[in-house]
JSON list of C-alpha atoms in Angstrom, two decimals:
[
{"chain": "A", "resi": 286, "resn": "UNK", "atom": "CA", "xyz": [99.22, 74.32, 239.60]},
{"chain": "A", "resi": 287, "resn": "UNK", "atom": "CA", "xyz": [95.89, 73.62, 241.13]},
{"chain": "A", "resi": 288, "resn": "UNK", "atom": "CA", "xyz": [94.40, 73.26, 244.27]},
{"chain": "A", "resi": 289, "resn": "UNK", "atom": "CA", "xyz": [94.09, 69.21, 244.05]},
{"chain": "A", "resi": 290, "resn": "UNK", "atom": "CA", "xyz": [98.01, 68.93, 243.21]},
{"chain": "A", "resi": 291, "resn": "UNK", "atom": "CA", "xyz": [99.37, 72.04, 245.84]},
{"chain": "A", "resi": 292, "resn": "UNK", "atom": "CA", "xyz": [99.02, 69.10, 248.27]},
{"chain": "A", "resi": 293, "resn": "UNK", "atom": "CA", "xyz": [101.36, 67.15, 246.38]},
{"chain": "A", "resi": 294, "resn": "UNK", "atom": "CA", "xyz": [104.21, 69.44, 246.23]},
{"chain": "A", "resi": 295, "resn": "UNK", "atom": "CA", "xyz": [106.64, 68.66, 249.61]},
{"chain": "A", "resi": 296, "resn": "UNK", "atom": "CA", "xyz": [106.22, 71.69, 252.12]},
{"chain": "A", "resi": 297, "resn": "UNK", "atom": "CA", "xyz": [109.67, 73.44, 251.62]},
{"chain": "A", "resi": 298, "resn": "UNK", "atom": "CA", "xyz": [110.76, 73.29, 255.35]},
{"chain": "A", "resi": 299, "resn": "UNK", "atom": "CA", "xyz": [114.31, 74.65, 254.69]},
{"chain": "A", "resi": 300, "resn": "UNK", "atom": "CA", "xyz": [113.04, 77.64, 252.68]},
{"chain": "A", "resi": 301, "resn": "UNK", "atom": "CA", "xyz": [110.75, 78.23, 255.23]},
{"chain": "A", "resi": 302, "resn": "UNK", "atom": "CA", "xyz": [112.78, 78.00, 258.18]},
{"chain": "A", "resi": 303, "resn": "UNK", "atom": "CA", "xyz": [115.76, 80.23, 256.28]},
{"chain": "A", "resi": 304, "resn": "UNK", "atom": "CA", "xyz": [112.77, 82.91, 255.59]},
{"chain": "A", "resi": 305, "resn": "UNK", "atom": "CA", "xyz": [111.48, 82.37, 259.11]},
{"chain": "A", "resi": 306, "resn": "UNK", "atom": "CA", "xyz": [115.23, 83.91, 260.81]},
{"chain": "A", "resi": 307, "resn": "UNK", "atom": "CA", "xyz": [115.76, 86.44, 258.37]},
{"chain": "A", "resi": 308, "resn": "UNK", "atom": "CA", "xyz": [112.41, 87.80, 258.30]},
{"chain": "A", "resi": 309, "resn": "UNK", "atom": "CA", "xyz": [112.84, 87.06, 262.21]},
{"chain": "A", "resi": 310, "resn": "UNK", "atom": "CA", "xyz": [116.04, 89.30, 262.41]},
{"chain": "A", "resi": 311, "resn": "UNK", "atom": "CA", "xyz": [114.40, 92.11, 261.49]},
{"chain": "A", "resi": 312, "resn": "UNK", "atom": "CA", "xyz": [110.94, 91.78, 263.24]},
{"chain": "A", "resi": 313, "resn": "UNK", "atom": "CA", "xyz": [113.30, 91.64, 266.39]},
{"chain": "A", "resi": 314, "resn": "UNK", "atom": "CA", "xyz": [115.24, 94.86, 265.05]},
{"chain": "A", "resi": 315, "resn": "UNK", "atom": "CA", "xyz": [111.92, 96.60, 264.92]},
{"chain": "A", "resi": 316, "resn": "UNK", "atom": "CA", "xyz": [110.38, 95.73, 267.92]},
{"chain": "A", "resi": 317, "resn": "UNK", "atom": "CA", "xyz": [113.00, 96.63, 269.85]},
{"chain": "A", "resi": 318, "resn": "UNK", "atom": "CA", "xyz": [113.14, 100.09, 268.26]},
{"chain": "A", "resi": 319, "resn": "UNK", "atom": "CA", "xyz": [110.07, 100.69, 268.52]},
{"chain": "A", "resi": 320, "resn": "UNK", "atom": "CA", "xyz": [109.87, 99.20, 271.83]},
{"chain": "A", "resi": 321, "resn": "UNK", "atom": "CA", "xyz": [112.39, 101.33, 273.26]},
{"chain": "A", "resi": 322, "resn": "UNK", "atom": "CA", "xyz": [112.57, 104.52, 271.13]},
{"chain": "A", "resi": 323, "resn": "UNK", "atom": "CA", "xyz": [108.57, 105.30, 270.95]},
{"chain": "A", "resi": 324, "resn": "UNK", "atom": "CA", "xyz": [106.35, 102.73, 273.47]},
{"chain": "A", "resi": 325, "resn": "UNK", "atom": "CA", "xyz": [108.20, 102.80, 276.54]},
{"chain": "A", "resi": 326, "resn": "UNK", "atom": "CA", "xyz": [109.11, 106.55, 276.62]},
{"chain": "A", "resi": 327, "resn": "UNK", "atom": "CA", "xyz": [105.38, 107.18, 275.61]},
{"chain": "A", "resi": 328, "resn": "UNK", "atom": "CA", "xyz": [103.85, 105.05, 278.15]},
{"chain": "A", "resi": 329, "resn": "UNK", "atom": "CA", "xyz": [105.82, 106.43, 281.14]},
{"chain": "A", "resi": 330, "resn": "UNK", "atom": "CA", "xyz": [104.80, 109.54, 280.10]},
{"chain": "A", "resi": 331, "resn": "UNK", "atom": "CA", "xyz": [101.55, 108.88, 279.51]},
{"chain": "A", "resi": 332, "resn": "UNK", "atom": "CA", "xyz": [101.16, 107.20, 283.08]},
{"chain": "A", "resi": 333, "resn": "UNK", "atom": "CA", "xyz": [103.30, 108.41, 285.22]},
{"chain": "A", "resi": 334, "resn": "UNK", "atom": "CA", "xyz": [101.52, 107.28, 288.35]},
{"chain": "A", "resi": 335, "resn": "UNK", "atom": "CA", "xyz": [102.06, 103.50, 287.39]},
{"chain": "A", "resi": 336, "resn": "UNK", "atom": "CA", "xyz": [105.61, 102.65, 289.22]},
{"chain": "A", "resi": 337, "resn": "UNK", "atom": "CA", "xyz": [107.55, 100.98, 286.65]},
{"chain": "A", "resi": 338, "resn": "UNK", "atom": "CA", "xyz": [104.82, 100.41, 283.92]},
{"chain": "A", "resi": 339, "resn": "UNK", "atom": "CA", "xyz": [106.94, 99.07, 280.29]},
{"chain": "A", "resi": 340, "resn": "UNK", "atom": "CA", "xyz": [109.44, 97.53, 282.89]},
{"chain": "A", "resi": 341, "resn": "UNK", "atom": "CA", "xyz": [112.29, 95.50, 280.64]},
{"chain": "A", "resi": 342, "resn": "UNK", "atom": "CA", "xyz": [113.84, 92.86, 282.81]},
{"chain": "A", "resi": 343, "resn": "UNK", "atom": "CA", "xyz": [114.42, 89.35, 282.57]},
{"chain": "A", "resi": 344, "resn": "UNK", "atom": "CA", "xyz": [110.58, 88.15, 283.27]},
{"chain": "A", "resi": 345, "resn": "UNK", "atom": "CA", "xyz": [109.63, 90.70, 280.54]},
{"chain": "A", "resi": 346, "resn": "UNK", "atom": "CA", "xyz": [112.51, 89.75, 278.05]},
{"chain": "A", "resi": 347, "resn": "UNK", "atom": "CA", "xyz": [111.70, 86.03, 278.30]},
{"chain": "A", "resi": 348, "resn": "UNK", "atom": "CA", "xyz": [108.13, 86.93, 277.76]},
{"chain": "A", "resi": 349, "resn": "UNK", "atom": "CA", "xyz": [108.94, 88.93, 274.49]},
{"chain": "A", "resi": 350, "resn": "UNK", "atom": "CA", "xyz": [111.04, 86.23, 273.30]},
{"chain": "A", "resi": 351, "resn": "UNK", "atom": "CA", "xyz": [108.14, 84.00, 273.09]},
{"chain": "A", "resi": 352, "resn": "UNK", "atom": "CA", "xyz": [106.20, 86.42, 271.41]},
{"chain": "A", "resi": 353, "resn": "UNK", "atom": "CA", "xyz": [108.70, 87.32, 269.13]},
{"chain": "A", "resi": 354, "resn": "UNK", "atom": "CA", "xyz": [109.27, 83.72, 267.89]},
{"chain": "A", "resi": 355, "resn": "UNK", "atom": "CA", "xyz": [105.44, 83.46, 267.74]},
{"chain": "A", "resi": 356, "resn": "UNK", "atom": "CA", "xyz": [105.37, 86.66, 265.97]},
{"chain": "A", "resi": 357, "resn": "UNK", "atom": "CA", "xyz": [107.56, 85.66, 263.40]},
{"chain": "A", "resi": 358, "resn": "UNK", "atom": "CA", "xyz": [106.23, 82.18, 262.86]},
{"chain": "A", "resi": 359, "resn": "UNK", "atom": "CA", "xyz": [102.89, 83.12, 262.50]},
{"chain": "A", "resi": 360, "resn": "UNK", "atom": "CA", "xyz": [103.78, 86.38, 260.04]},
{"chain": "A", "resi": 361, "resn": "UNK", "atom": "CA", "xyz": [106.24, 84.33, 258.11]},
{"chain": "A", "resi": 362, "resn": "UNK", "atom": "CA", "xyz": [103.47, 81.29, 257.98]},
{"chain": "A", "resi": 363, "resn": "UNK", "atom": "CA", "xyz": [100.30, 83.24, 256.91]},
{"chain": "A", "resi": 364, "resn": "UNK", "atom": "CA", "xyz": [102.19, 85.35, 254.37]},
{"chain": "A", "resi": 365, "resn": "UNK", "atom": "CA", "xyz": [104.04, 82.33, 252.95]},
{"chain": "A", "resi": 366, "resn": "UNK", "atom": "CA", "xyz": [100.71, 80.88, 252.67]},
{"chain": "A", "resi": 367, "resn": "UNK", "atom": "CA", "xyz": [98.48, 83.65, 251.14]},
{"chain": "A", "resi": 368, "resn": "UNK", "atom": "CA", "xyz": [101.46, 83.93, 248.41]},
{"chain": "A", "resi": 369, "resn": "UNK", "atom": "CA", "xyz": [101.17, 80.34, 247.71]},
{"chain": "A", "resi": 370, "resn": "UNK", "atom": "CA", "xyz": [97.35, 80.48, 247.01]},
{"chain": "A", "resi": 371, "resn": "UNK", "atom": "CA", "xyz": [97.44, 84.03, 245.42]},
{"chain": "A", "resi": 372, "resn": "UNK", "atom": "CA", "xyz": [100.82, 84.38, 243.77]},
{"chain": "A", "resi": 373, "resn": "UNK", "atom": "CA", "xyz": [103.95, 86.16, 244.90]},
{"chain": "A", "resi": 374, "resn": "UNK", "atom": "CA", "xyz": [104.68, 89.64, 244.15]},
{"chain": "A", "resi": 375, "resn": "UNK", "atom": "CA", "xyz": [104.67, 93.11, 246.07]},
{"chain": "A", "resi": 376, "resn": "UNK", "atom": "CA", "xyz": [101.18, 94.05, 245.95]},
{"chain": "A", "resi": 377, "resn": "UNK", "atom": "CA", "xyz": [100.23, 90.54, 247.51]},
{"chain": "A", "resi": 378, "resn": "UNK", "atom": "CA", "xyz": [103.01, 90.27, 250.30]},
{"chain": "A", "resi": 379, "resn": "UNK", "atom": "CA", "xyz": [101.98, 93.67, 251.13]},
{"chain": "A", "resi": 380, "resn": "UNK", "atom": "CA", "xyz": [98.50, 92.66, 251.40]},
{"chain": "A", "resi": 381, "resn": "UNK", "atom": "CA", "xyz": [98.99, 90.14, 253.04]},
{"chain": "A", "resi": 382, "resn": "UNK", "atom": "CA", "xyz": [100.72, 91.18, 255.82]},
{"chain": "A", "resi": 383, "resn": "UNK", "atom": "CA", "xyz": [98.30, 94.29, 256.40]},
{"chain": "A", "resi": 384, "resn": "UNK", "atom": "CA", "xyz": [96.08, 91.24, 257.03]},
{"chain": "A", "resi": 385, "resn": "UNK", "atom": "CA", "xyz": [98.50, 89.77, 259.61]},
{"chain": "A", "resi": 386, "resn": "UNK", "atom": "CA", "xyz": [98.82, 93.35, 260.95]},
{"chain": "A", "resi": 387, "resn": "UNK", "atom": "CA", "xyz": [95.70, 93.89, 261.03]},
{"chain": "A", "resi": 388, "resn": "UNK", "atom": "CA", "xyz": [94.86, 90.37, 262.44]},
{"chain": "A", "resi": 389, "resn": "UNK", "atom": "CA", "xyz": [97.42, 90.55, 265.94]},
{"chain": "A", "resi": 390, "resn": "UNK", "atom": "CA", "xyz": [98.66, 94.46, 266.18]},
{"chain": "A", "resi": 391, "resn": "UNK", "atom": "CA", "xyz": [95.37, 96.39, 265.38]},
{"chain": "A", "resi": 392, "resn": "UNK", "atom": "CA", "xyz": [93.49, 93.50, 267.55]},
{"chain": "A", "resi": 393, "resn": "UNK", "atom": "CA", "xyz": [96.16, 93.96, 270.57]},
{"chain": "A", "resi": 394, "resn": "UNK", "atom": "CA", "xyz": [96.47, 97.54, 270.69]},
{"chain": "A", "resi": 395, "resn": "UNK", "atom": "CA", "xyz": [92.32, 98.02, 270.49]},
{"chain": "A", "resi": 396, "resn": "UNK", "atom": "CA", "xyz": [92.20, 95.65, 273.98]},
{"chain": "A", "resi": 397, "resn": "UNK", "atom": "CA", "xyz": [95.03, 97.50, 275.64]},
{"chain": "A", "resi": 398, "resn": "UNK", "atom": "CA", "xyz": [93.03, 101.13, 274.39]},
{"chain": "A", "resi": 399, "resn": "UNK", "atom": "CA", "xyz": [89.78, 99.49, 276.02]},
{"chain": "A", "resi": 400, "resn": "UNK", "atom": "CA", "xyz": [91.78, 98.21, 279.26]},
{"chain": "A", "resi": 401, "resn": "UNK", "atom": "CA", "xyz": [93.02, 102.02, 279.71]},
{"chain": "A", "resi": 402, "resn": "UNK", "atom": "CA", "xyz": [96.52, 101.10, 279.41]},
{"chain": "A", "resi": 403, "resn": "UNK", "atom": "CA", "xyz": [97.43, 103.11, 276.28]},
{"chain": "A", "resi": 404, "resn": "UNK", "atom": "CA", "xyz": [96.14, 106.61, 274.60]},
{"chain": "A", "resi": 405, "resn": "UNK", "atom": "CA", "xyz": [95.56, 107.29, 271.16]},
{"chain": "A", "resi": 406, "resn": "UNK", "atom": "CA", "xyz": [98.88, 109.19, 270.62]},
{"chain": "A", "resi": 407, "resn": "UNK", "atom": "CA", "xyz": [101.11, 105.87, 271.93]},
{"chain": "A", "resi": 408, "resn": "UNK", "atom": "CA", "xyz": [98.49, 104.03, 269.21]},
{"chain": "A", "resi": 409, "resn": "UNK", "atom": "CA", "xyz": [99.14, 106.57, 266.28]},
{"chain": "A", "resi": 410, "resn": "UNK", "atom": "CA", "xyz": [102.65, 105.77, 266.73]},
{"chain": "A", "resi": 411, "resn": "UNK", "atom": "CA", "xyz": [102.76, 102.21, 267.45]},
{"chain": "A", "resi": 412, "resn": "UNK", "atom": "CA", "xyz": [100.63, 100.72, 264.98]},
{"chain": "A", "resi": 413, "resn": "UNK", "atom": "CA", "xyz": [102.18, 102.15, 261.55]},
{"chain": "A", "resi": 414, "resn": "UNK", "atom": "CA", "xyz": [105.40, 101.45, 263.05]},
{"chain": "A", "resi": 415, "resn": "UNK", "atom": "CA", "xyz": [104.56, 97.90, 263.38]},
{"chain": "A", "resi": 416, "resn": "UNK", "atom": "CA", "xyz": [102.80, 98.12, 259.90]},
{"chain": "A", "resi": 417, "resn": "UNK", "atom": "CA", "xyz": [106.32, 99.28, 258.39]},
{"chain": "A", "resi": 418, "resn": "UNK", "atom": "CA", "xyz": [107.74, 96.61, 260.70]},
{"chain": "A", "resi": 419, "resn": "UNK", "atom": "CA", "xyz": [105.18, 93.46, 258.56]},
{"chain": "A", "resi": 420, "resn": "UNK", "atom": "CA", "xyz": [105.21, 94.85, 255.12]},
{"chain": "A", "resi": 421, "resn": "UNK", "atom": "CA", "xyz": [109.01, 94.93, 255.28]},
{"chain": "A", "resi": 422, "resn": "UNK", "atom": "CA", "xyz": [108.65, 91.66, 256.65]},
{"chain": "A", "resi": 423, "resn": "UNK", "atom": "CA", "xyz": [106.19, 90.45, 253.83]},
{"chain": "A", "resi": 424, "resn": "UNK", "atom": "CA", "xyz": [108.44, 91.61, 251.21]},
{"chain": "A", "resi": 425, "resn": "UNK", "atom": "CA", "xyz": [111.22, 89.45, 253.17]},
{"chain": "A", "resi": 426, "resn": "UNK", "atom": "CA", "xyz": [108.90, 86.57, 252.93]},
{"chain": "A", "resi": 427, "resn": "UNK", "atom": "CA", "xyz": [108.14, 87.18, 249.04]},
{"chain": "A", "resi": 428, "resn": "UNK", "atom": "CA", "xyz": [112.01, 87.25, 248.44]},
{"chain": "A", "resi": 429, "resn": "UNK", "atom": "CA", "xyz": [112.27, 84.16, 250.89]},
{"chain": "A", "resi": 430, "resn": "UNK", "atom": "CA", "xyz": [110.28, 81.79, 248.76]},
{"chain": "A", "resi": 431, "resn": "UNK", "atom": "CA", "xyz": [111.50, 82.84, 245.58]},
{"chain": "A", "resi": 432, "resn": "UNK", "atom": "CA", "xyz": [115.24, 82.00, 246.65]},
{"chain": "A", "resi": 433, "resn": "UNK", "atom": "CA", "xyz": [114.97, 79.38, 249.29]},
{"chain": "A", "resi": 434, "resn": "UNK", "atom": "CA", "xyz": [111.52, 77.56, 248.58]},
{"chain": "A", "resi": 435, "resn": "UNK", "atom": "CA", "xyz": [113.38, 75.17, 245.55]}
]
């Protein structure tokens, strides 16, 4: 296939969308274990003179929500993507979502580390976690288009 045709083919919205929850079940799965098993103990620890810093109720949850679901669009859409133009396979959907990983957690966690709000233990943790938590999903993703995407 080449680039002038790729434009041809119909976008495979149900694949997509199918790929899009089940890679989205378990980006939820892992952010709430990590949330709640590493970041939030480490933070309170961290800061104890903060009252209630990593609070979890329901103006935090809704808030998470919407960056879950923009979490797992935007992972599911760039790695979907990248596959398309540079072919499926482990190596690639690993790649790629290093790139993703590297493109919103490595950016995120760098600005809370220069706003003071984090130390480089709670970072040593956090961000392999969430780069377990986007390869995992990438291989989701590779799996996704192969089964759903026809």
């Amino acid at each position: 296939m080449t680039a002038t045709n790729l434009h041809d083919q119909p976008f495979p919205w149900r694949g997509f969308l199918w790929t899009a929850l089940i890679a989205g079940i378990w980006i939820n799965i892992s952010e709430v274990v990590r949330y709640f098993a590493f970041v939030m103990p480490m933070l309170r620890d961290a800061f104890p003179q903060i009252a209630d810093v990593a609070p979890m109720d329901l103006g935090v949850f809704a808030i998470w929500g919407l960056w879950d679901t923009i979490l797992v669009l935007a992972v599911t859409g760039a790695i979907w993507i990248y596959l398309d133009r540079f072919g499926a396979g482990i190596r690639n959907s690993v790649l790629a979502a290093t790139f993703v990983w590297a493109a919103i957690f490595v950016i995120l966690w760098l600005g809370v580390w220069n706003m003071g709000l984090t130390t480089p233990s709670i970072i040593a943790v956090a961000l392999p976690l969430a780069w377990l938590e986007l390869a995992i999903a990438g291989l989701i993703v590779n799996w996704g288009r192969s089964c759903f995407a026809s």
